[in-house]
């Protein structure tokens, strides 16, 4: 796929789902091959504190859901949320369905007892109004804009939605410098007939995608932007907080689905 060689965004014929599938499938396969560093590499995908915060926010609502209720984990990766939730509070009574665009084998999943579906968040194979809670940690804003009406479709009226979103500080570094350095390393390997380093190509893909995010201003810069966006999409914003650890910043956003979608949507 283009993402592993040269990411071209935007483009009239650009296939975002195909690109993301290629990248994340390769990412998780690479992590699987490197057993010694697997835990560390998978945690680079999102800060530990963001997942821990999401688990704490969700727990009071998930704890009392009956067995017939279903929770959606959107952009779940290797089910690290499910694993973390069980470690902190035990297995919930309700059902949790995880979805991710990457092709992740069952043996790669961290919590294999939960249903996992490879699917794009922009077009999910679920009937209308089936989920009582939806969660997404550092994934939802990479699926915009089509994911918002799809999330509205599959959640029940009054459903709670808990999101952690990237802050623009993610891409506030010298991306061009990093791109130049990693591209030089790749060209050097190719020039001297060395085996291509998948890790270098994945790094280049990340830098290219970060450049797109920066130049296109995809990530939310203010809480007012967040409130306006989700209110227009049929959700009431209950809580917005800018959180950080020593290295990363992220938005914590809690929503509730309105019982009636606005006519303007």
XYZ file of N, CA, C and O in Angstrom, residues 14-179:
664
model
N -7.829 8.640 -3.173
C -7.162 8.135 -1.971
C -8.092 7.221 -1.183
O -9.269 7.519 -1.007
N -7.543 6.110 -0.745
C -8.308 5.115 0.007
C -7.842 5.132 1.458
O -6.909 4.412 1.815
N -8.435 5.932 2.335
C -7.944 6.042 3.709
C -8.035 4.734 4.471
O -7.143 4.400 5.243
N -9.096 3.974 4.266
C -9.216 2.707 4.978
C -8.138 1.725 4.540
O -7.556 1.005 5.362
N -7.861 1.686 3.257
C -6.822 0.795 2.772
C -5.456 1.171 3.320
O -4.649 0.309 3.688
N -5.180 2.463 3.402
C -3.907 2.926 3.928
C -3.766 2.579 5.412
O -2.739 2.080 5.853
N -4.805 2.864 6.187
C -4.746 2.589 7.619
C -4.666 1.091 7.890
O -3.971 0.646 8.810
N -5.387 0.309 7.102
C -5.303 -1.145 7.239
C -3.875 -1.623 7.003
O -3.335 -2.439 7.757
N -3.243 -1.110 5.965
C -1.872 -1.517 5.638
C -0.915 -1.156 6.759
O -0.079 -1.965 7.179
N -1.055 0.075 7.261
C -0.118 0.515 8.296
C -0.277 -0.269 9.588
O 0.676 -0.832 10.128
N -1.512 -0.318 10.109
C -1.697 -0.945 11.414
C -1.532 -2.461 11.366
O -1.071 -3.070 12.341
N -1.873 -3.075 10.253
C -1.615 -4.505 10.125
C -0.114 -4.765 10.187
O 0.359 -5.667 10.887
N 0.663 -3.957 9.461
C 2.119 -4.101 9.492
C 2.666 -3.778 10.877
O 3.586 -4.438 11.366
N 2.090 -2.778 11.517
C 2.553 -2.380 12.857
C 2.405 -3.522 13.855
O 3.339 -3.844 14.596
N 1.231 -4.137 13.880
C 1.005 -5.201 14.853
C 1.763 -6.472 14.492
O 2.172 -7.227 15.375
N 1.981 -6.715 13.204
C 2.809 -7.853 12.812
C 4.248 -7.638 13.245
O 4.922 -8.560 13.704
N 4.731 -6.415 13.110
C 6.091 -6.112 13.532
C 6.232 -6.319 15.038
O 7.199 -6.899 15.518
N 5.261 -5.876 15.792
C 5.301 -6.051 17.237
C 5.304 -7.531 17.606
O 5.958 -7.955 18.554
N 4.537 -8.303 16.829
C 4.463 -9.741 17.106
C 5.806 -10.415 16.867
O 6.186 -11.334 17.597
N 6.539 -9.965 15.847
C 7.819 -10.585 15.535
C 8.869 -10.297 16.604
O 9.789 -11.058 16.802
N 8.755 -9.156 17.254
C 9.753 -8.739 18.218
C 9.230 -8.967 19.631
O 8.788 -8.055 20.320
N 9.246 -10.220 20.061
C 8.652 -10.600 21.342
C 9.273 -9.840 22.514
O 8.591 -9.453 23.452
N 10.566 -9.612 22.455
C 11.244 -9.017 23.597
C 10.743 -7.603 23.875
O 10.643 -7.169 25.016
N 10.435 -6.862 22.813
C 10.004 -5.474 22.967
C 8.520 -5.285 22.672
O 8.066 -4.169 22.513
N 7.752 -6.361 22.613
C 6.366 -6.283 22.149
C 5.524 -5.375 23.042
O 4.782 -4.535 22.568
N 5.649 -5.517 24.374
C 4.812 -4.723 25.265
C 5.127 -3.242 25.108
O 4.246 -2.401 25.003
N 6.393 -2.911 25.052
C 6.799 -1.522 24.904
C 6.297 -0.935 23.587
O 5.740 0.143 23.562
N 6.455 -1.675 22.503
C 6.076 -1.145 21.201
C 4.567 -0.958 21.072
O 4.106 0.001 20.491
N 3.791 -1.860 21.640
C 2.343 -1.699 21.565
C 1.869 -0.526 22.406
O 0.873 0.097 22.099
N 2.591 -0.206 23.449
C 2.189 0.916 24.282
C 2.563 2.256 23.672
O 2.088 3.287 24.111
N 3.435 2.260 22.674
C 3.732 3.501 21.988
C 2.517 4.025 21.238
O 2.445 5.191 20.899
N 1.553 3.161 20.961
C 0.377 3.552 20.190
C -0.487 4.555 20.936
O -1.227 5.313 20.345
N -0.431 4.574 22.276
C -1.154 5.543 23.077
C -0.529 5.580 24.467
O 0.002 4.569 24.942
N -0.592 6.729 25.151
C 0.001 6.826 26.483
C -0.708 5.912 27.491
O -1.923 5.736 27.441
N 0.057 5.337 28.416
C -0.538 4.512 29.463
C -1.590 5.280 30.232
O -2.664 4.757 30.550
N -1.292 6.546 30.548
C -2.214 7.341 31.362
C -3.544 7.576 30.663
O -4.582 7.687 31.313
N -3.526 7.658 29.346
C -4.784 7.881 28.630
C -5.694 6.664 28.754
O -6.903 6.794 28.945
N -5.124 5.480 28.630
C -5.940 4.263 28.776
C -6.438 4.103 30.206
O -7.598 3.740 30.439
N -5.562 4.362 31.164
C -5.966 4.231 32.564
C -7.082 5.205 32.899
O -8.027 4.865 33.628
N -6.993 6.421 32.387
C -8.043 7.413 32.616
C -9.360 6.983 31.986
O -10.437 7.113 32.589
N -9.286 6.454 30.763
C -10.496 5.998 30.079
C -11.152 4.862 30.858
O -12.385 4.836 31.022
N -10.380 3.932 31.334
C -10.914 2.807 32.114
C -11.630 3.308 33.360
O -12.730 2.852 33.692
N -11.039 4.267 34.060
C -11.656 4.807 35.282
C -12.946 5.555 34.965
O -13.917 5.478 35.729
N -12.976 6.291 33.862
C -14.178 7.029 33.494
C -15.310 6.107 33.090
O -16.487 6.356 33.371
N -14.967 5.017 32.420
C -15.985 4.103 31.909
C -16.521 3.170 32.993
O -17.704 2.791 32.972
N -15.688 2.810 33.928
C -16.032 1.768 34.899
C -17.359 1.980 35.621
O -18.169 1.026 35.713
N -17.671 3.167 36.171
C -18.943 3.321 36.892
C -20.172 3.032 36.038
O -21.231 2.682 36.584
N -20.055 3.165 34.723
C -21.186 2.920 33.835
C -21.219 1.466 33.363
O -22.285 0.855 33.275
N -20.058 0.906 33.071
C -19.978 -0.479 32.618
C -20.303 -1.452 33.741
O -20.914 -2.510 33.522
N -19.939 -1.094 34.957
C -20.058 -1.992 36.101
C -21.479 -2.517 36.295
O -21.684 -3.669 36.689
N -22.480 -1.681 36.024
C -23.859 -2.053 36.316
C -24.657 -2.449 35.079
O -25.868 -2.661 35.169
N -24.006 -2.557 33.942
C -24.721 -2.996 32.752
C -25.024 -4.489 32.837
O -24.179 -5.281 33.255
N -26.220 -4.907 32.426
C -26.560 -6.341 32.463
C -25.864 -7.106 31.336
O -25.245 -6.527 30.443
N -25.998 -8.418 31.367
C -25.344 -9.278 30.383
C -25.825 -9.013 28.958
O -25.097 -9.269 27.993
N -27.038 -8.501 28.828
C -27.609 -8.267 27.493
C -27.098 -6.973 26.858
O -27.306 -6.754 25.663
N -26.448 -6.123 27.624
C -25.949 -4.851 27.088
C -24.637 -5.061 26.350
O -23.852 -5.946 26.684
N -24.398 -4.208 25.345
C -23.203 -4.335 24.516
C -22.454 -3.008 24.482
O -23.046 -1.947 24.283
N -21.149 -3.095 24.670
C -20.257 -1.936 24.612
C -19.405 -2.042 23.349
O -18.912 -3.119 23.006
N -19.216 -0.933 22.660
C -18.391 -0.886 21.455
C -17.047 -0.260 21.782
O -16.980 0.843 22.323
N -15.965 -0.966 21.449
C -14.609 -0.412 21.550
C -14.122 -0.160 20.134
O -13.797 -1.081 19.395
N -14.062 1.101 19.761
C -13.796 1.513 18.388
C -12.319 1.857 18.209
O -11.789 2.722 18.898
N -11.656 1.174 17.272
C -10.219 1.345 17.109
C -9.471 0.692 18.248
O -8.561 1.273 18.847
N -9.826 -0.561 18.542
C -9.386 -1.237 19.766
C -7.955 -1.753 19.705
O -7.376 -2.081 20.737
N -7.384 -1.853 18.500
C -6.052 -2.440 18.411
C -6.062 -3.877 18.900
O -6.920 -4.679 18.527
N -5.129 -4.215 19.774
C -4.993 -5.579 20.275
C -5.802 -5.813 21.554
O -5.477 -6.664 22.358
N -6.866 -5.011 21.751
C -7.740 -5.144 22.925
C -6.995 -4.816 24.219
O -7.224 -5.426 25.263
N -6.174 -3.787 24.167
C -5.436 -3.409 25.362
C -6.350 -2.765 26.401
O -6.108 -2.848 27.597
N -7.464 -2.130 25.961
C -8.436 -1.598 26.916
C -9.090 -2.729 27.696
O -9.204 -2.679 28.922
N -9.520 -3.765 26.981
C -10.188 -4.892 27.637
C -9.257 -5.570 28.643
O -9.683 -5.928 29.747
N -8.010 -5.718 28.261
C -7.035 -6.322 29.167
C -6.833 -5.441 30.412
O -6.801 -5.929 31.541
N -6.714 -4.139 30.185
C -6.527 -3.221 31.301
C -7.736 -3.159 32.219
O -7.593 -3.058 33.444
N -8.934 -3.216 31.627
C -10.154 -3.184 32.443
C -10.225 -4.417 33.334
O -10.533 -4.321 34.526
N -9.952 -5.571 32.767
C -9.987 -6.804 33.562
C -8.948 -6.775 34.674
O -9.208 -7.218 35.795
N -7.761 -6.268 34.378
C -6.716 -6.185 35.399
C -7.128 -5.285 36.550
O -6.777 -5.533 37.708
N -7.877 -4.224 36.237
C -8.260 -3.261 37.270
C -9.533 -3.651 38.020
O -9.613 -3.505 39.244
N -10.534 -4.190 37.290
C -11.848 -4.395 37.894
C -12.434 -5.785 37.685
O -13.525 -6.071 38.180
N -11.761 -6.632 36.958
C -12.328 -7.935 36.632
C -13.182 -7.858 35.383
O -13.475 -6.780 34.857
N -13.605 -8.995 34.907
C -14.395 -9.051 33.678
C -15.802 -8.495 33.927
O -16.484 -8.888 34.879
N -16.265 -7.584 33.084
C -17.617 -7.034 33.263
C -18.698 -8.039 32.878
O -18.451 -8.973 32.115
N -19.900 -7.814 33.387
C -21.016 -8.686 33.043
C -21.473 -8.477 31.604
O -21.906 -9.410 30.936
N -21.397 -7.248 31.137
C -21.890 -6.930 29.800
C -20.944 -7.463 28.731
O -19.837 -7.937 29.025
N -21.390 -7.376 27.502
C -20.570 -7.776 26.367
C -19.769 -6.574 25.856
O -20.245 -5.449 25.866
N -18.537 -6.829 25.433
C -17.721 -5.804 24.783
C -17.311 -6.328 23.418
O -16.750 -7.421 23.310
N -17.611 -5.559 22.396
C -17.217 -5.908 21.031
C -16.147 -4.919 20.592
O -16.374 -3.705 20.609
N -14.986 -5.432 20.234
C -13.904 -4.566 19.779
C -13.808 -4.620 18.258
O -13.979 -5.670 17.650
N -13.532 -3.462 17.668
C -13.354 -3.388 16.227
C -12.076 -2.621 15.925
O -11.693 -1.694 16.651
N -11.407 -3.012 14.855
C -10.203 -2.313 14.418
C -10.016 -2.575 12.931
O -10.379 -3.651 12.434
N -9.448 -1.615 12.240
C -9.274 -1.761 10.802
C -8.126 -2.704 10.452
O -8.062 -3.249 9.359
N -7.214 -2.923 11.388
C -6.065 -3.790 11.122
C -6.467 -5.258 11.112
O -7.407 -5.679 11.797
N -5.730 -6.032 10.356
C -5.906 -7.481 10.336
C -5.073 -8.080 11.462
O -3.873 -8.315 11.312
N -5.702 -8.307 12.605
C -5.012 -8.788 13.798
C -5.457 -10.222 14.075
O -6.647 -10.487 14.272
N -4.516 -11.136 14.087
C -4.848 -12.537 14.346
C -5.279 -12.720 15.798
O -4.867 -11.982 16.689
N -6.096 -13.742 16.037
C -6.640 -13.957 17.368
C -5.550 -14.135 18.409
O -5.665 -13.645 19.537
N -4.466 -14.816 18.042
C -3.408 -15.052 19.017
C -2.644 -13.775 19.363
O -1.900 -13.740 20.348
N -2.836 -12.713 18.586
C -2.204 -11.444 18.898
C -3.012 -10.622 19.898
O -2.486 -9.680 20.483
N -4.286 -10.953 20.076
C -5.148 -10.189 20.962
C -4.761 -10.419 22.417
O -4.406 -11.523 22.814
N -4.864 -9.363 23.215
C -4.492 -9.440 24.625
C -5.621 -9.972 25.492
O -5.383 -10.402 26.620
N -6.851 -9.910 25.001
C -8.010 -10.410 25.746
C -8.870 -11.195 24.763
O -9.847 -10.692 24.231
N -8.541 -12.440 24.541
C -9.078 -13.192 23.414
C -10.518 -13.667 23.602
O -11.112 -14.201 22.674
N -11.091 -13.474 24.775
C -12.452 -13.946 25.018
C -13.517 -12.975 24.511
O -14.710 -13.290 24.553
N -13.097 -11.797 24.068
C -14.063 -10.804 23.589
C -14.164 -10.865 22.068
O -13.158 -11.043 21.385
N -15.378 -10.702 21.525
C -15.512 -10.675 20.065
C -14.698 -9.540 19.463
O -14.695 -8.418 19.989
N -13.995 -9.830 18.388
C -13.187 -8.815 17.713
C -13.464 -8.893 16.224
O -13.437 -9.972 15.628
N -13.733 -7.739 15.617
C -14.098 -7.684 14.206
C -13.162 -6.731 13.477
O -12.927 -5.608 13.926
N -12.608 -7.187 12.359
C -11.817 -6.314 11.507
C -12.775 -5.550 10.601
O -13.433 -6.123 9.721
N -12.851 -4.243 10.816
C -13.801 -3.438 10.058
C -13.408 -1.971 10.176
O -12.759 -1.560 11.153
N -13.787 -1.188 9.211
C -13.588 0.251 9.276
C -14.649 0.895 10.161
O -15.830 0.530 10.100
N -14.237 1.860 10.967
C -15.191 2.595 11.785
C -16.131 3.453 10.964
O -17.155 3.902 11.462
N -15.789 3.655 9.699
C -16.650 4.454 8.828
C -17.850 3.670 8.297
O -18.787 4.246 7.769
N -17.789 2.347 8.410
C -18.862 1.517 7.839
C -18.952 0.219 8.641
O -18.450 -0.817 8.218
N -19.613 0.266 9.782
C -19.643 -0.877 10.693
C -20.835 -1.789 10.414
O -21.942 -1.313 10.118
N -20.637 -3.106 10.524
C -21.675 -4.080 10.164
C -22.635 -4.370 11.314
O -22.918 -5.525 11.620
N -23.147 -3.334 11.942
C -24.062 -3.507 13.065
C -25.404 -2.866 12.730
O -25.471 -1.895 11.971
N -26.446 -3.395 13.334
C -27.764 -2.805 13.120
C -27.845 -1.467 13.869
O -27.004 -1.139 14.704
N -28.866 -0.712 13.591
C -29.040 0.596 14.215
C -29.292 0.449 15.720
O -29.964 -0.496 16.170
N -28.752 1.379 16.481
C -29.058 1.555 17.900
C -28.878 0.268 18.708
O -29.785 -0.197 19.384
N -27.671 -0.297 18.664
C -27.416 -1.556 19.366
C -26.522 -1.377 20.590
O -26.619 -2.149 21.547
N -25.666 -0.343 20.620
C -24.685 -0.198 21.698
C -25.143 0.815 22.746
O -25.592 1.907 22.415
N -24.995 0.447 24.005
C -25.344 1.349 25.106
C -24.193 2.241 25.521
O -24.396 3.311 26.095
N -22.973 1.798 25.267
C -21.779 2.583 25.544
C -20.810 2.380 24.392
O -20.697 1.284 23.843
N -20.102 3.443 24.022
C -19.036 3.343 23.029
C -17.794 4.021 23.592
O -17.892 5.051 24.268
N -16.648 3.426 23.329
C -15.383 3.984 23.795
C -14.387 3.992 22.633
O -14.499 3.197 21.704
N -13.427 4.896 22.704
C -12.351 4.914 21.721
C -11.173 5.671 22.308
O -11.323 6.819 22.755
N -10.029 5.023 22.323
C -8.828 5.630 22.884
C -7.822 5.936 21.787
O -7.258 5.045 21.173
N -7.635 7.212 21.511
C -6.641 7.685 20.550
C -6.818 7.046 19.168
O -5.846 6.631 18.531
N -8.058 6.969 18.716
C -8.325 6.382 17.397
C -9.422 7.124 16.651
O -9.388 7.226 15.421
N -10.405 7.635 17.361
C -11.600 8.193 16.743
C -11.275 9.328 15.768
O -11.844 9.406 14.672
N -10.361 10.216 16.145
C -10.085 11.380 15.309
C -9.277 11.032 14.063
O -9.130 11.870 13.178
N -8.782 9.807 13.951
C -8.127 9.368 12.725
C -9.137 8.821 11.715
O -8.763 8.485 10.589
N -10.407 8.719 12.112
C -11.444 8.179 11.230
C -12.399 9.249 10.713
O -13.309 8.941 9.944
N -12.224 10.477 11.135
C -13.155 11.535 10.760
C -13.102 11.792 9.252
O -12.075 11.559 8.622
N -14.222 12.324 8.668
C -15.465 12.699 9.338
C -16.560 11.630 9.304
O -17.562 11.750 9.995
N -16.362 10.571 8.513
C -17.458 9.618 8.296
C -17.839 8.832 9.540
O -18.949 8.312 9.643
N -16.927 8.725 10.491
C -17.196 7.888 11.662
C -18.264 8.487 12.573
O -18.971 7.757 13.270
N -18.419 9.799 12.570
C -19.370 10.416 13.507
C -20.816 10.016 13.211
O -21.516 9.552 14.132
N -21.335 10.161 11.996
C -22.707 9.694 11.741
C -22.855 8.187 11.920
O -23.927 7.708 12.298
N -21.779 7.438 11.669
C -21.848 5.987 11.853
C -21.933 5.641 13.341
O -22.678 4.740 13.737
N -21.203 6.361 14.160
C -21.303 6.161 15.610
C -22.704 6.512 16.102
O -23.274 5.806 16.943
N -23.255 7.563 15.563
C -24.618 7.957 15.948
C -25.621 6.875 15.553
O -26.566 6.583 16.291
N -25.406 6.262 14.422
C -26.335 5.239 13.940
C -26.342 4.001 14.840
O -27.402 3.453 15.131
N -25.171 3.546 15.273
C -25.094 2.255 15.971
C -25.301 2.365 17.475
O -25.456 1.353 18.156
N -25.317 3.571 18.026
C -25.542 3.734 19.464
C -27.012 4.018 19.756
O -27.707 4.642 18.954
N -27.454 3.565 20.927
C -28.833 3.787 21.340
C -29.046 5.238 21.758
O -28.105 5.910 22.177
N -30.279 5.726 21.673
C -30.566 7.051 22.227
C -30.206 7.090 23.706
O -30.533 6.181 24.467
N -29.496 8.114 24.118
C -29.049 8.211 25.504
C -27.761 7.450 25.791
O -27.304 7.419 26.939
N -27.153 6.855 24.772
C -25.914 6.100 24.972
C -24.792 7.026 25.411
O -24.696 8.181 24.985
N -23.917 6.495 26.270
C -22.740 7.228 26.711
C -21.576 6.911 25.772
O -21.392 5.762 25.356
N -20.803 7.937 25.452
C -19.633 7.777 24.594
C -18.429 8.400 25.297
O -18.495 9.547 25.746
N -17.357 7.633 25.391
C -16.146 8.090 26.072
C -14.989 8.044 25.083
O -14.643 6.977 24.573
N -14.388 9.213 24.832
C -13.329 9.320 23.837
C -12.074 9.951 24.434
O -12.164 10.867 25.261
N -10.925 9.476 24.004
C -9.665 10.189 24.165
C -9.175 10.547 22.772
O -9.061 9.670 21.907
N -8.924 11.830 22.540
C -8.546 12.329 21.221
C -7.147 12.943 21.257
O -6.726 13.494 22.272
N -6.453 12.864 20.132
C -5.112 13.433 20.046
C -5.153 14.963 20.137
O -6.071 15.597 19.622
N -4.142 15.521 20.748
C -3.949 16.974 20.793
C -2.969 17.357 19.686
O -2.087 16.562 19.327
N -3.094 18.556 19.095
C -2.169 18.954 18.029
C -0.693 18.930 18.427
O 0.178 18.920 17.550
N -0.397 18.906 19.719
C 1.002 18.820 20.143
C 1.661 17.533 19.639
O 2.895 17.448 19.567
N 0.840 16.540 19.272
C 1.371 15.298 18.698
C 2.255 15.572 17.490
O 3.247 14.864 17.263
N 1.910 16.599 16.721
C 2.622 16.854 15.459
C 3.427 18.150 15.507
O 3.824 18.683 14.467
N 3.677 18.658 16.687
C 4.455 19.885 16.843
C 5.926 19.555 17.092
O 6.459 19.733 18.187
N 6.554 19.035 16.069
C 7.982 18.760 16.089
C 8.502 18.912 14.669
O 7.722 19.145 13.731
N 9.794 18.822 14.467
C 10.380 19.033 13.148
C 10.180 17.768 12.296
O 11.083 16.933 12.162
N 8.989 17.657 11.730
C 8.640 16.465 10.963
C 9.518 16.330 9.720
O 9.975 15.233 9.386
N 9.768 17.432 9.044
C 10.572 17.368 7.818
C 11.988 16.869 8.105
O 12.559 16.106 7.314
N 12.535 17.268 9.219
C 13.877 16.807 9.591
C 13.878 15.301 9.827
O 14.773 14.577 9.365
N 12.878 14.828 10.565
C 12.790 13.391 10.841
C 12.582 12.599 9.551
O 13.158 11.521 9.356
N 11.759 13.138 8.661
C 11.515 12.479 7.381
C 12.795 12.378 6.553
O 13.086 11.346 5.940
